[in-house]
Amino acid sequence: MSAPNDIILYNYAFSPYGKRISAYLALRGIDYALCEQPFTMPRPDLDLLPVRYRRIPILAIGRDIYLDTRLILRALESLPNVASPRLGAMKPQDVFVEKLLERYMIEGPVFAQAAGLVPVDVAQNTTFVRDRQGMLGRNWSKEELDEGRGDCLTYIRNLFELFETSILADGREWILGSEGPKLADIEGIFMLDFVSGMELPEDLISAKTFPRTFAWLDRYRAAVDQAKTSGREPTTLDGQAAADHIHRSEFGLAKVSVAGDDPTGLREGIDVEVFTADWVTEHKDHGRLVGLASDEVTIAVKSKENVEIRIHAPRTGFKIKEI
C-alpha cells in the first residue's frame, strides 16, 4: 500500500503537536498516510528509517523526513502539487501575527505551564513517569504537580484572557478576520485546545469566564471535524510498510545547500549530530551535513537497506555538533 502524495505522518492520537498537523492536513484537504506510534518509547518504526529523534509527530515527504511541527508546517505550506490554497497568511501584517503566535506557543513557556495541569493520575502512571522523567524539568511526582498547579492555572487563565480581551474582543470569528480557520488559528489555538480538555476550575477557565475564546475553540473543532468527515480517511500503514514506501520514494523538491557564511563555520559534507537542545539530548541523529540555512539544518543518513534519506530540523531548539 502506498502513501498519498508521498506523505506519511508518524503520530499518536492525543499528541497536542500531532493534532495541529492533522488539523492542517484536514483543513487543507491533503491526503496522506498515517503510521500510528506508541505514546512512550521505544518506537521501532522510526528505527527502520533510521530516525533517533524521539518526539512526535514526524512527517515524511518522499525520502525527506521533517522533525518539529514548525518545520513540518513550513514544508506542507510549500507543497507544489496540492490544488487547495495554502492556509498561511499573505499580507505582511498577518504574517507577523502568525509568526508571533508560532514562536510564543512553541518556543515560549506555554506547553510547560499547560503540562503542569496534567491530571495527577495520568502523570503517576509508571510508564509515563519513566519515559518523561526530566521532561520540562519535572520529576512528575504528585507533590510537585500539586505544588505547581496554582501557578500553572494562573498562567493559563492569563493566556485565555489575552485572546479574550485583544484579538477576539471585536467579535471576529477567526484570528485574521478570514471566512474560515487559517494557519494563524492553528498556531494560536492548539495549546488552548489541549489544556481545555483537562479538569479546569469552571470559575477560572470556562465558557462562562471567556465566552469569545471558548466559542472560537468550538468553531475550530467543528471546522476540523467537518473537514475530516468530508475528506478521505488517511491511509493506515504499519511501520514496515511506511519505511518501505519511504525507501523506494524519491527525494522531495526541497532544495538544500550549506550557507558559506553560517556563524557556526560548519562545512558541507562533514559528519554531524543533530539533537534537541532542552531535554532528551541523548537522542541524536548522525549524518552528513548537506543543508544549513538560518532556520533549517539537513543531514543525509543511510538506512539499513543502504538507502539515503534526508532529515530536516529547525535551528531554533536544536544543536548541531561536528563529530
mmCIF file of C-alpha atoms in Angstrom:
data_model
loop_
_atom_site.group_PDB
_atom_site.id
_atom_site.type_symbol
_atom_site.label_atom_id
_atom_site.label_comp_id
_atom_site.label_asym_id
_atom_site.label_seq_id
_atom_site.Cartn_x
_atom_site.Cartn_y
_atom_site.Cartn_z
ATOM 1 C CA MET A 1 0.000 0.000 0.000
ATOM 2 C CA SER A 2 1.347 3.435 -0.904
ATOM 3 C CA ALA A 3 1.144 6.840 0.752
ATOM 4 C CA PRO A 4 -0.986 9.507 -0.959
ATOM 5 C CA ASN A 5 1.143 12.459 -2.070
ATOM 6 C CA ASP A 6 4.165 10.550 -0.686
ATOM 7 C CA ILE A 7 3.257 11.953 2.750
ATOM 8 C CA ILE A 8 3.474 9.825 5.904
ATOM 9 C CA LEU A 9 2.647 11.210 9.336
ATOM 10 C CA TYR A 10 4.089 9.397 12.351
ATOM 11 C CA ASN A 11 1.776 10.340 15.203
ATOM 12 C CA TYR A 12 -0.246 9.271 18.216
ATOM 13 C CA ALA A 13 -3.806 10.483 18.529
ATOM 14 C CA PHE A 14 -3.666 12.693 21.633
ATOM 15 C CA SER A 15 -0.385 14.485 20.937
ATOM 16 C CA PRO A 16 -1.232 18.226 21.018
ATOM 17 C CA TYR A 17 1.529 18.847 18.492
ATOM 18 C CA GLY A 18 0.348 15.982 16.313
ATOM 19 C CA LYS A 19 -3.181 17.362 16.401
ATOM 20 C CA ARG A 20 -2.036 20.641 14.908
ATOM 21 C CA ILE A 21 -0.526 18.791 11.944
ATOM 22 C CA SER A 22 -3.536 16.513 11.407
ATOM 23 C CA ALA A 23 -5.786 19.585 11.652
ATOM 24 C CA TYR A 24 -3.755 21.382 8.988
ATOM 25 C CA LEU A 25 -3.876 18.359 6.669
ATOM 26 C CA ALA A 26 -7.652 18.043 7.136
ATOM 27 C CA LEU A 27 -8.423 21.750 6.731
ATOM 28 C CA ARG A 28 -6.359 21.919 3.561
ATOM 29 C CA GLY A 29 -7.722 18.630 2.231
ATOM 30 C CA ILE A 30 -4.350 16.931 1.783
ATOM 31 C CA ASP A 31 -4.463 13.133 1.540
ATOM 32 C CA TYR A 32 -1.736 11.304 3.448
ATOM 33 C CA ALA A 33 -0.800 8.087 5.203
ATOM 34 C CA LEU A 34 -0.740 7.627 8.962
ATOM 35 C CA CYS A 35 1.692 5.441 10.883
ATOM 36 C CA GLU A 36 0.397 5.234 14.457
ATOM 37 C CA GLN A 37 3.034 5.420 17.174
ATOM 38 C CA PRO A 38 3.070 4.414 20.844
ATOM 39 C CA PHE A 39 2.818 7.141 23.467
ATOM 40 C CA THR A 40 6.131 6.150 25.047
ATOM 41 C CA MET A 41 9.464 4.806 23.867
ATOM 42 C CA PRO A 42 10.625 2.622 22.225
ATOM 43 C CA ARG A 43 9.379 3.395 18.696
ATOM 44 C CA PRO A 44 10.856 0.674 16.495
ATOM 45 C CA ASP A 45 9.075 2.047 13.401
ATOM 46 C CA LEU A 46 11.438 5.022 13.432
ATOM 47 C CA ASP A 47 14.493 2.792 13.817
ATOM 48 C CA LEU A 48 13.650 1.384 10.387
ATOM 49 C CA LEU A 49 14.321 4.746 8.709
ATOM 50 C CA PRO A 50 16.524 5.370 10.839
ATOM 51 C CA VAL A 51 15.482 8.391 12.953
ATOM 52 C CA ARG A 52 16.727 8.757 16.547
ATOM 53 C CA TYR A 53 14.689 11.884 17.379
ATOM 54 C CA ARG A 54 12.114 10.777 19.936
ATOM 55 C CA ARG A 55 9.371 13.383 19.755
ATOM 56 C CA ILE A 56 6.091 13.097 17.909
ATOM 57 C CA PRO A 57 4.937 13.946 15.284
ATOM 58 C CA ILE A 58 7.379 13.304 12.454
ATOM 59 C CA LEU A 59 6.471 13.805 8.799
ATOM 60 C CA ALA A 60 7.942 12.164 5.711
ATOM 61 C CA ILE A 61 7.551 13.659 2.252
ATOM 62 C CA GLY A 62 9.193 11.121 -0.006
ATOM 63 C CA ARG A 63 12.686 10.497 1.374
ATOM 64 C CA ASP A 64 12.714 13.798 3.252
ATOM 65 C CA ILE A 65 11.971 13.474 6.973
ATOM 66 C CA TYR A 66 10.858 16.594 8.863
ATOM 67 C CA LEU A 67 11.258 16.975 12.628
ATOM 68 C CA ASP A 68 9.355 19.542 14.732
ATOM 69 C CA THR A 69 5.943 20.904 13.817
ATOM 70 C CA ARG A 70 7.288 24.366 12.970
ATOM 71 C CA LEU A 71 9.308 22.880 10.130
ATOM 72 C CA ILE A 72 6.610 20.362 9.210
ATOM 73 C CA LEU A 73 4.087 23.142 8.648
ATOM 74 C CA ARG A 74 6.565 25.122 6.548
ATOM 75 C CA ALA A 75 7.159 22.055 4.395
ATOM 76 C CA LEU A 76 3.428 21.441 3.952
ATOM 77 C CA GLU A 77 2.817 25.101 3.086
ATOM 78 C CA SER A 78 5.389 24.824 0.286
ATOM 79 C CA LEU A 79 3.986 21.664 -1.328
ATOM 80 C CA PRO A 80 3.874 22.352 -5.075
ATOM 81 C CA ASN A 81 1.414 19.666 -6.147
ATOM 82 C CA VAL A 82 -1.587 20.448 -3.935
ATOM 83 C CA ALA A 83 -4.557 22.176 -5.551
ATOM 84 C CA SER A 84 -6.082 23.598 -2.365
ATOM 85 C CA PRO A 85 -4.952 27.074 -1.253
ATOM 86 C CA ARG A 86 -2.335 27.453 1.433
ATOM 87 C CA LEU A 87 -3.514 28.322 4.931
ATOM 88 C CA GLY A 88 -0.624 30.666 5.690
ATOM 89 C CA ALA A 89 -1.003 34.429 5.807
ATOM 90 C CA MET A 90 -0.199 36.546 2.755
ATOM 91 C CA LYS A 91 -0.241 40.154 3.988
ATOM 92 C CA PRO A 92 2.910 41.241 5.884
ATOM 93 C CA GLN A 93 0.992 42.289 8.999
ATOM 94 C CA ASP A 94 -0.855 38.963 9.048
ATOM 95 C CA VAL A 95 2.386 37.021 8.566
ATOM 96 C CA PHE A 96 3.753 38.914 11.576
ATOM 97 C CA VAL A 97 0.806 37.869 13.752
ATOM 98 C CA GLU A 98 1.040 34.268 12.537
ATOM 99 C CA LYS A 99 4.782 34.044 13.233
ATOM 100 C CA LEU A 100 4.482 35.665 16.647
ATOM 101 C CA LEU A 101 1.840 33.111 17.611
ATOM 102 C CA GLU A 102 4.018 30.258 16.353
ATOM 103 C CA ARG A 103 7.062 31.417 18.273
ATOM 104 C CA TYR A 104 5.250 32.132 21.508
ATOM 105 C CA MET A 105 3.165 28.969 21.558
ATOM 106 C CA ILE A 106 6.089 26.706 20.573
ATOM 107 C CA GLU A 107 9.188 28.441 21.877
ATOM 108 C CA GLY A 108 7.614 30.167 24.874
ATOM 109 C CA PRO A 109 6.581 28.685 28.241
ATOM 110 C CA VAL A 110 3.040 27.722 27.202
ATOM 111 C CA PHE A 111 3.499 23.960 26.917
ATOM 112 C CA ALA A 112 5.453 23.750 30.167
ATOM 113 C CA GLN A 113 2.651 25.549 32.000
ATOM 114 C CA ALA A 114 -0.104 23.544 30.306
ATOM 115 C CA ALA A 115 1.650 20.242 31.036
ATOM 116 C CA GLY A 116 1.668 21.155 34.717
ATOM 117 C CA LEU A 117 -2.109 20.720 34.654
ATOM 118 C CA VAL A 118 -1.985 17.079 33.502
ATOM 119 C CA PRO A 119 -4.225 15.052 35.842
ATOM 120 C CA VAL A 120 -2.170 13.530 38.634
ATOM 121 C CA ASP A 121 -3.499 10.011 37.970
ATOM 122 C CA VAL A 122 -2.158 10.213 34.399
ATOM 123 C CA ALA A 123 1.196 11.596 35.486
ATOM 124 C CA GLN A 124 1.516 8.879 38.135
ATOM 125 C CA ASN A 125 1.429 6.123 35.520
ATOM 126 C CA THR A 126 4.718 4.277 35.976
ATOM 127 C CA THR A 127 5.424 4.028 32.247
ATOM 128 C CA PHE A 128 4.725 7.750 31.777
ATOM 129 C CA VAL A 129 6.985 8.781 34.668
ATOM 130 C CA ARG A 130 9.846 6.604 33.471
ATOM 131 C CA ASP A 131 9.535 7.783 29.877
ATOM 132 C CA ARG A 132 9.073 11.505 30.611
ATOM 133 C CA GLN A 133 11.476 11.799 33.556
ATOM 134 C CA GLY A 134 13.190 15.177 33.376
ATOM 135 C CA MET A 135 10.826 16.490 30.696
ATOM 136 C CA LEU A 136 10.306 20.226 31.188
ATOM 137 C CA GLY A 137 12.468 19.994 34.298
ATOM 138 C CA ARG A 138 9.886 17.896 36.154
ATOM 139 C CA ASN A 139 10.018 14.604 38.037
ATOM 140 C CA TRP A 140 6.186 14.327 37.702
ATOM 141 C CA SER A 141 5.588 13.452 41.335
ATOM 142 C CA LYS A 142 2.181 14.171 42.873
ATOM 143 C CA GLU A 143 3.774 16.609 45.303
ATOM 144 C CA GLU A 144 5.498 18.551 42.529
ATOM 145 C CA LEU A 145 2.342 18.793 40.411
ATOM 146 C CA ASP A 146 0.173 19.812 43.361
ATOM 147 C CA GLU A 147 2.658 22.482 44.399
ATOM 148 C CA GLY A 148 2.858 23.990 40.914
ATOM 149 C CA ARG A 149 -0.821 23.757 39.947
ATOM 150 C CA GLY A 150 -1.752 27.221 41.176
ATOM 151 C CA ASP A 151 0.969 28.920 39.169
ATOM 152 C CA CYS A 152 0.080 26.914 36.060
ATOM 153 C CA LEU A 153 -3.616 27.774 36.378
ATOM 154 C CA THR A 154 -2.771 31.454 36.753
ATOM 155 C CA TYR A 155 -0.601 31.413 33.651
ATOM 156 C CA ILE A 156 -3.165 29.578 31.505
ATOM 157 C CA ARG A 157 -6.012 31.780 32.747
ATOM 158 C CA ASN A 158 -3.983 34.834 31.705
ATOM 159 C CA LEU A 159 -3.394 33.270 28.301
ATOM 160 C CA PHE A 160 -7.146 32.813 27.755
ATOM 161 C CA GLU A 161 -7.680 36.382 28.938
ATOM 162 C CA LEU A 162 -5.139 37.647 26.407
ATOM 163 C CA PHE A 163 -7.137 36.238 23.488
ATOM 164 C CA GLU A 164 -10.467 37.213 25.041
ATOM 165 C CA THR A 165 -9.575 40.865 25.564
ATOM 166 C CA SER A 166 -7.422 41.526 22.490
ATOM 167 C CA ILE A 167 -7.699 39.825 19.102
ATOM 168 C CA LEU A 168 -11.154 38.305 19.734
ATOM 169 C CA ALA A 169 -12.611 41.326 21.529
ATOM 170 C CA ASP A 170 -14.045 42.851 18.351
ATOM 171 C CA GLY A 171 -16.270 39.822 17.722
ATOM 172 C CA ARG A 172 -14.278 38.302 14.861
ATOM 173 C CA GLU A 173 -14.633 34.556 14.321
ATOM 174 C CA TRP A 174 -11.043 33.869 13.219
ATOM 175 C CA ILE A 175 -7.706 35.416 14.160
ATOM 176 C CA LEU A 176 -7.096 37.151 10.823
ATOM 177 C CA GLY A 177 -10.743 38.002 10.175
ATOM 178 C CA SER A 178 -10.971 35.339 7.471
ATOM 179 C CA GLU A 179 -14.025 33.295 6.496
ATOM 180 C CA GLY A 180 -12.574 30.128 7.962
ATOM 181 C CA PRO A 181 -9.639 28.903 10.064
ATOM 182 C CA LYS A 182 -6.158 29.660 8.779
ATOM 183 C CA LEU A 183 -2.656 28.732 9.902
ATOM 184 C CA ALA A 184 -2.729 31.605 12.406
ATOM 185 C CA ASP A 185 -5.710 29.948 14.110
ATOM 186 C CA ILE A 186 -3.881 26.626 14.290
ATOM 187 C CA GLU A 187 -0.834 28.364 15.777
ATOM 188 C CA GLY A 188 -2.861 30.221 18.365
ATOM 189 C CA ILE A 189 -5.374 27.595 19.393
ATOM 190 C CA PHE A 190 -3.648 24.217 19.593
ATOM 191 C CA MET A 191 -2.390 24.673 23.160
ATOM 192 C CA LEU A 192 -5.733 26.103 24.301
ATOM 193 C CA ASP A 193 -7.398 23.063 22.743
ATOM 194 C CA PHE A 194 -5.002 20.802 24.644
ATOM 195 C CA VAL A 195 -5.409 22.408 28.044
ATOM 196 C CA SER A 196 -9.188 22.897 27.809
ATOM 197 C CA GLY A 197 -9.513 19.117 27.668
ATOM 198 C CA MET A 198 -8.166 18.868 31.222
ATOM 199 C CA GLU A 199 -10.000 19.285 34.510
ATOM 200 C CA LEU A 200 -10.022 23.075 34.909
ATOM 201 C CA PRO A 201 -11.915 25.029 37.595
ATOM 202 C CA GLU A 202 -15.048 26.341 35.899
ATOM 203 C CA ASP A 203 -14.906 29.611 37.816
ATOM 204 C CA LEU A 204 -11.414 30.300 36.424
ATOM 205 C CA ILE A 205 -11.274 28.916 32.878
ATOM 206 C CA SER A 206 -14.509 28.079 31.072
ATOM 207 C CA ALA A 207 -17.034 29.329 28.545
ATOM 208 C CA LYS A 208 -18.543 31.392 31.360
ATOM 209 C CA THR A 209 -15.352 33.318 32.068
ATOM 210 C CA PHE A 210 -14.034 33.507 28.496
ATOM 211 C CA PRO A 211 -17.027 33.159 26.151
ATOM 212 C CA ARG A 212 -15.347 34.537 23.000
ATOM 213 C CA THR A 213 -12.309 32.289 23.344
ATOM 214 C CA PHE A 214 -14.333 29.145 24.001
ATOM 215 C CA ALA A 215 -16.653 29.997 21.106
ATOM 216 C CA TRP A 216 -13.542 30.227 18.907
ATOM 217 C CA LEU A 217 -12.471 26.814 20.205
ATOM 218 C CA ASP A 218 -15.896 25.370 19.381
ATOM 219 C CA ARG A 219 -15.807 26.811 15.833
ATOM 220 C CA TYR A 220 -12.300 25.472 15.286
ATOM 221 C CA ARG A 221 -13.124 21.970 16.474
ATOM 222 C CA ALA A 222 -16.265 21.913 14.357
ATOM 223 C CA ALA A 223 -14.345 23.065 11.270
ATOM 224 C CA VAL A 224 -11.669 20.407 11.754
ATOM 225 C CA ASP A 225 -14.262 17.680 12.380
ATOM 226 C CA GLN A 226 -16.211 18.712 9.275
ATOM 227 C CA ALA A 227 -13.036 18.713 7.181
ATOM 228 C CA LYS A 228 -12.132 15.233 8.405
ATOM 229 C CA THR A 229 -15.666 13.966 7.760
ATOM 230 C CA SER A 230 -15.873 15.410 4.249
ATOM 231 C CA GLY A 231 -12.391 14.257 3.279
ATOM 232 C CA ARG A 232 -10.879 10.823 2.942
ATOM 233 C CA GLU A 233 -9.574 8.956 5.955
ATOM 234 C CA PRO A 234 -5.773 8.776 5.964
ATOM 235 C CA THR A 235 -4.306 5.568 4.615
ATOM 236 C CA THR A 236 -3.017 3.443 7.503
ATOM 237 C CA LEU A 237 0.469 1.973 7.215
ATOM 238 C CA ASP A 238 2.362 -0.143 9.701
ATOM 239 C CA GLY A 239 5.985 0.679 10.422
ATOM 240 C CA GLN A 240 7.490 -1.677 7.863
ATOM 241 C CA ALA A 241 5.135 -0.582 5.088
ATOM 242 C CA ALA A 242 5.851 3.071 5.881
ATOM 243 C CA ALA A 243 9.615 2.520 5.838
ATOM 244 C CA ASP A 244 9.404 0.533 2.590
ATOM 245 C CA HIS A 245 7.444 3.349 0.944
ATOM 246 C CA ILE A 246 9.964 5.963 2.073
ATOM 247 C CA HIS A 247 12.923 3.901 0.905
ATOM 248 C CA ARG A 248 11.538 3.460 -2.595
ATOM 249 C CA SER A 249 10.443 7.108 -2.910
ATOM 250 C CA GLU A 250 12.336 9.980 -4.469
ATOM 251 C CA PHE A 251 13.553 12.993 -2.565
ATOM 252 C CA GLY A 252 11.028 15.791 -2.300
ATOM 253 C CA LEU A 253 11.523 19.101 -4.034
ATOM 254 C CA ALA A 254 13.273 20.719 -1.062
ATOM 255 C CA LYS A 255 16.451 22.447 -2.275
ATOM 256 C CA VAL A 256 19.233 22.244 0.295
ATOM 257 C CA SER A 257 22.726 23.743 0.446
ATOM 258 C CA VAL A 258 25.172 24.779 3.120
ATOM 259 C CA ALA A 259 25.492 28.529 3.540
ATOM 260 C CA GLY A 260 29.123 29.584 3.365
ATOM 261 C CA ASP A 261 28.643 32.416 5.845
ATOM 262 C CA ASP A 262 26.932 30.444 8.625
ATOM 263 C CA PRO A 263 28.174 31.673 12.030
ATOM 264 C CA THR A 264 28.959 28.096 13.106
ATOM 265 C CA GLY A 265 31.576 27.661 10.377
ATOM 266 C CA LEU A 266 30.223 24.181 9.640
ATOM 267 C CA ARG A 267 31.058 22.913 6.156
ATOM 268 C CA GLU A 268 29.168 20.826 3.630
ATOM 269 C CA GLY A 269 29.923 17.118 3.784
ATOM 270 C CA ILE A 270 31.202 16.913 7.349
ATOM 271 C CA ASP A 271 29.733 14.402 9.782
ATOM 272 C CA VAL A 272 27.496 15.990 12.398
ATOM 273 C CA GLU A 273 24.964 15.069 15.037
ATOM 274 C CA VAL A 274 21.675 16.945 15.401
ATOM 275 C CA PHE A 275 19.698 16.856 18.646
ATOM 276 C CA THR A 276 17.204 18.822 20.742
ATOM 277 C CA ALA A 277 18.697 21.464 22.988
ATOM 278 C CA ASP A 278 16.409 21.190 26.018
ATOM 279 C CA TRP A 279 15.798 17.595 27.145
ATOM 280 C CA VAL A 280 16.295 14.034 25.856
ATOM 281 C CA THR A 281 19.513 15.328 24.313
ATOM 282 C CA GLU A 282 20.837 11.766 24.175
ATOM 283 C CA HIS A 283 18.595 11.049 21.167
ATOM 284 C CA LYS A 284 20.946 12.234 18.417
ATOM 285 C CA ASP A 285 20.692 11.846 14.662
ATOM 286 C CA HIS A 286 24.060 11.388 12.955
ATOM 287 C CA GLY A 287 24.682 12.120 9.292
ATOM 288 C CA ARG A 288 26.461 14.054 6.570
ATOM 289 C CA LEU A 289 25.714 17.777 6.523
ATOM 290 C CA VAL A 290 24.002 18.637 3.241
ATOM 291 C CA GLY A 291 21.921 21.683 4.155
ATOM 292 C CA LEU A 292 22.414 24.592 6.524
ATOM 293 C CA ALA A 293 20.301 27.743 6.405
ATOM 294 C CA SER A 294 19.390 30.305 9.044
ATOM 295 C CA ASP A 295 16.278 28.349 10.036
ATOM 296 C CA GLU A 296 16.967 24.744 8.964
ATOM 297 C CA VAL A 297 19.616 22.031 9.084
ATOM 298 C CA THR A 298 19.568 18.955 6.836
ATOM 299 C CA ILE A 299 21.629 15.798 7.173
ATOM 300 C CA ALA A 300 21.854 12.726 4.943
ATOM 301 C CA VAL A 301 21.737 9.336 6.660
ATOM 302 C CA LYS A 302 21.793 5.769 5.391
ATOM 303 C CA SER A 303 19.195 3.184 6.307
ATOM 304 C CA LYS A 304 19.941 -0.472 6.975
ATOM 305 C CA GLU A 305 18.949 -1.068 3.349
ATOM 306 C CA ASN A 306 21.700 1.384 2.323
ATOM 307 C CA VAL A 307 19.137 3.921 1.118
ATOM 308 C CA GLU A 308 19.909 7.565 1.736
ATOM 309 C CA ILE A 309 17.269 9.725 3.377
ATOM 310 C CA ARG A 310 17.423 13.368 4.441
ATOM 311 C CA ILE A 311 16.477 14.511 7.935
ATOM 312 C CA HIS A 312 15.451 18.163 8.351
ATOM 313 C CA ALA A 313 15.314 20.031 11.661
ATOM 314 C CA PRO A 314 14.838 23.692 12.581
ATOM 315 C CA ARG A 315 17.802 25.620 14.011
ATOM 316 C CA THR A 316 15.908 27.055 16.996
ATOM 317 C CA GLY A 317 15.673 24.464 19.763
ATOM 318 C CA PHE A 318 18.240 22.145 18.163
ATOM 319 C CA LYS A 319 22.011 21.815 18.358
ATOM 320 C CA ILE A 320 24.445 20.775 15.625
ATOM 321 C CA LYS A 321 27.810 19.316 16.565
ATOM 322 C CA GLU A 322 30.635 18.147 14.315
ATOM 323 C CA ILE A 323 31.772 14.582 15.037
#
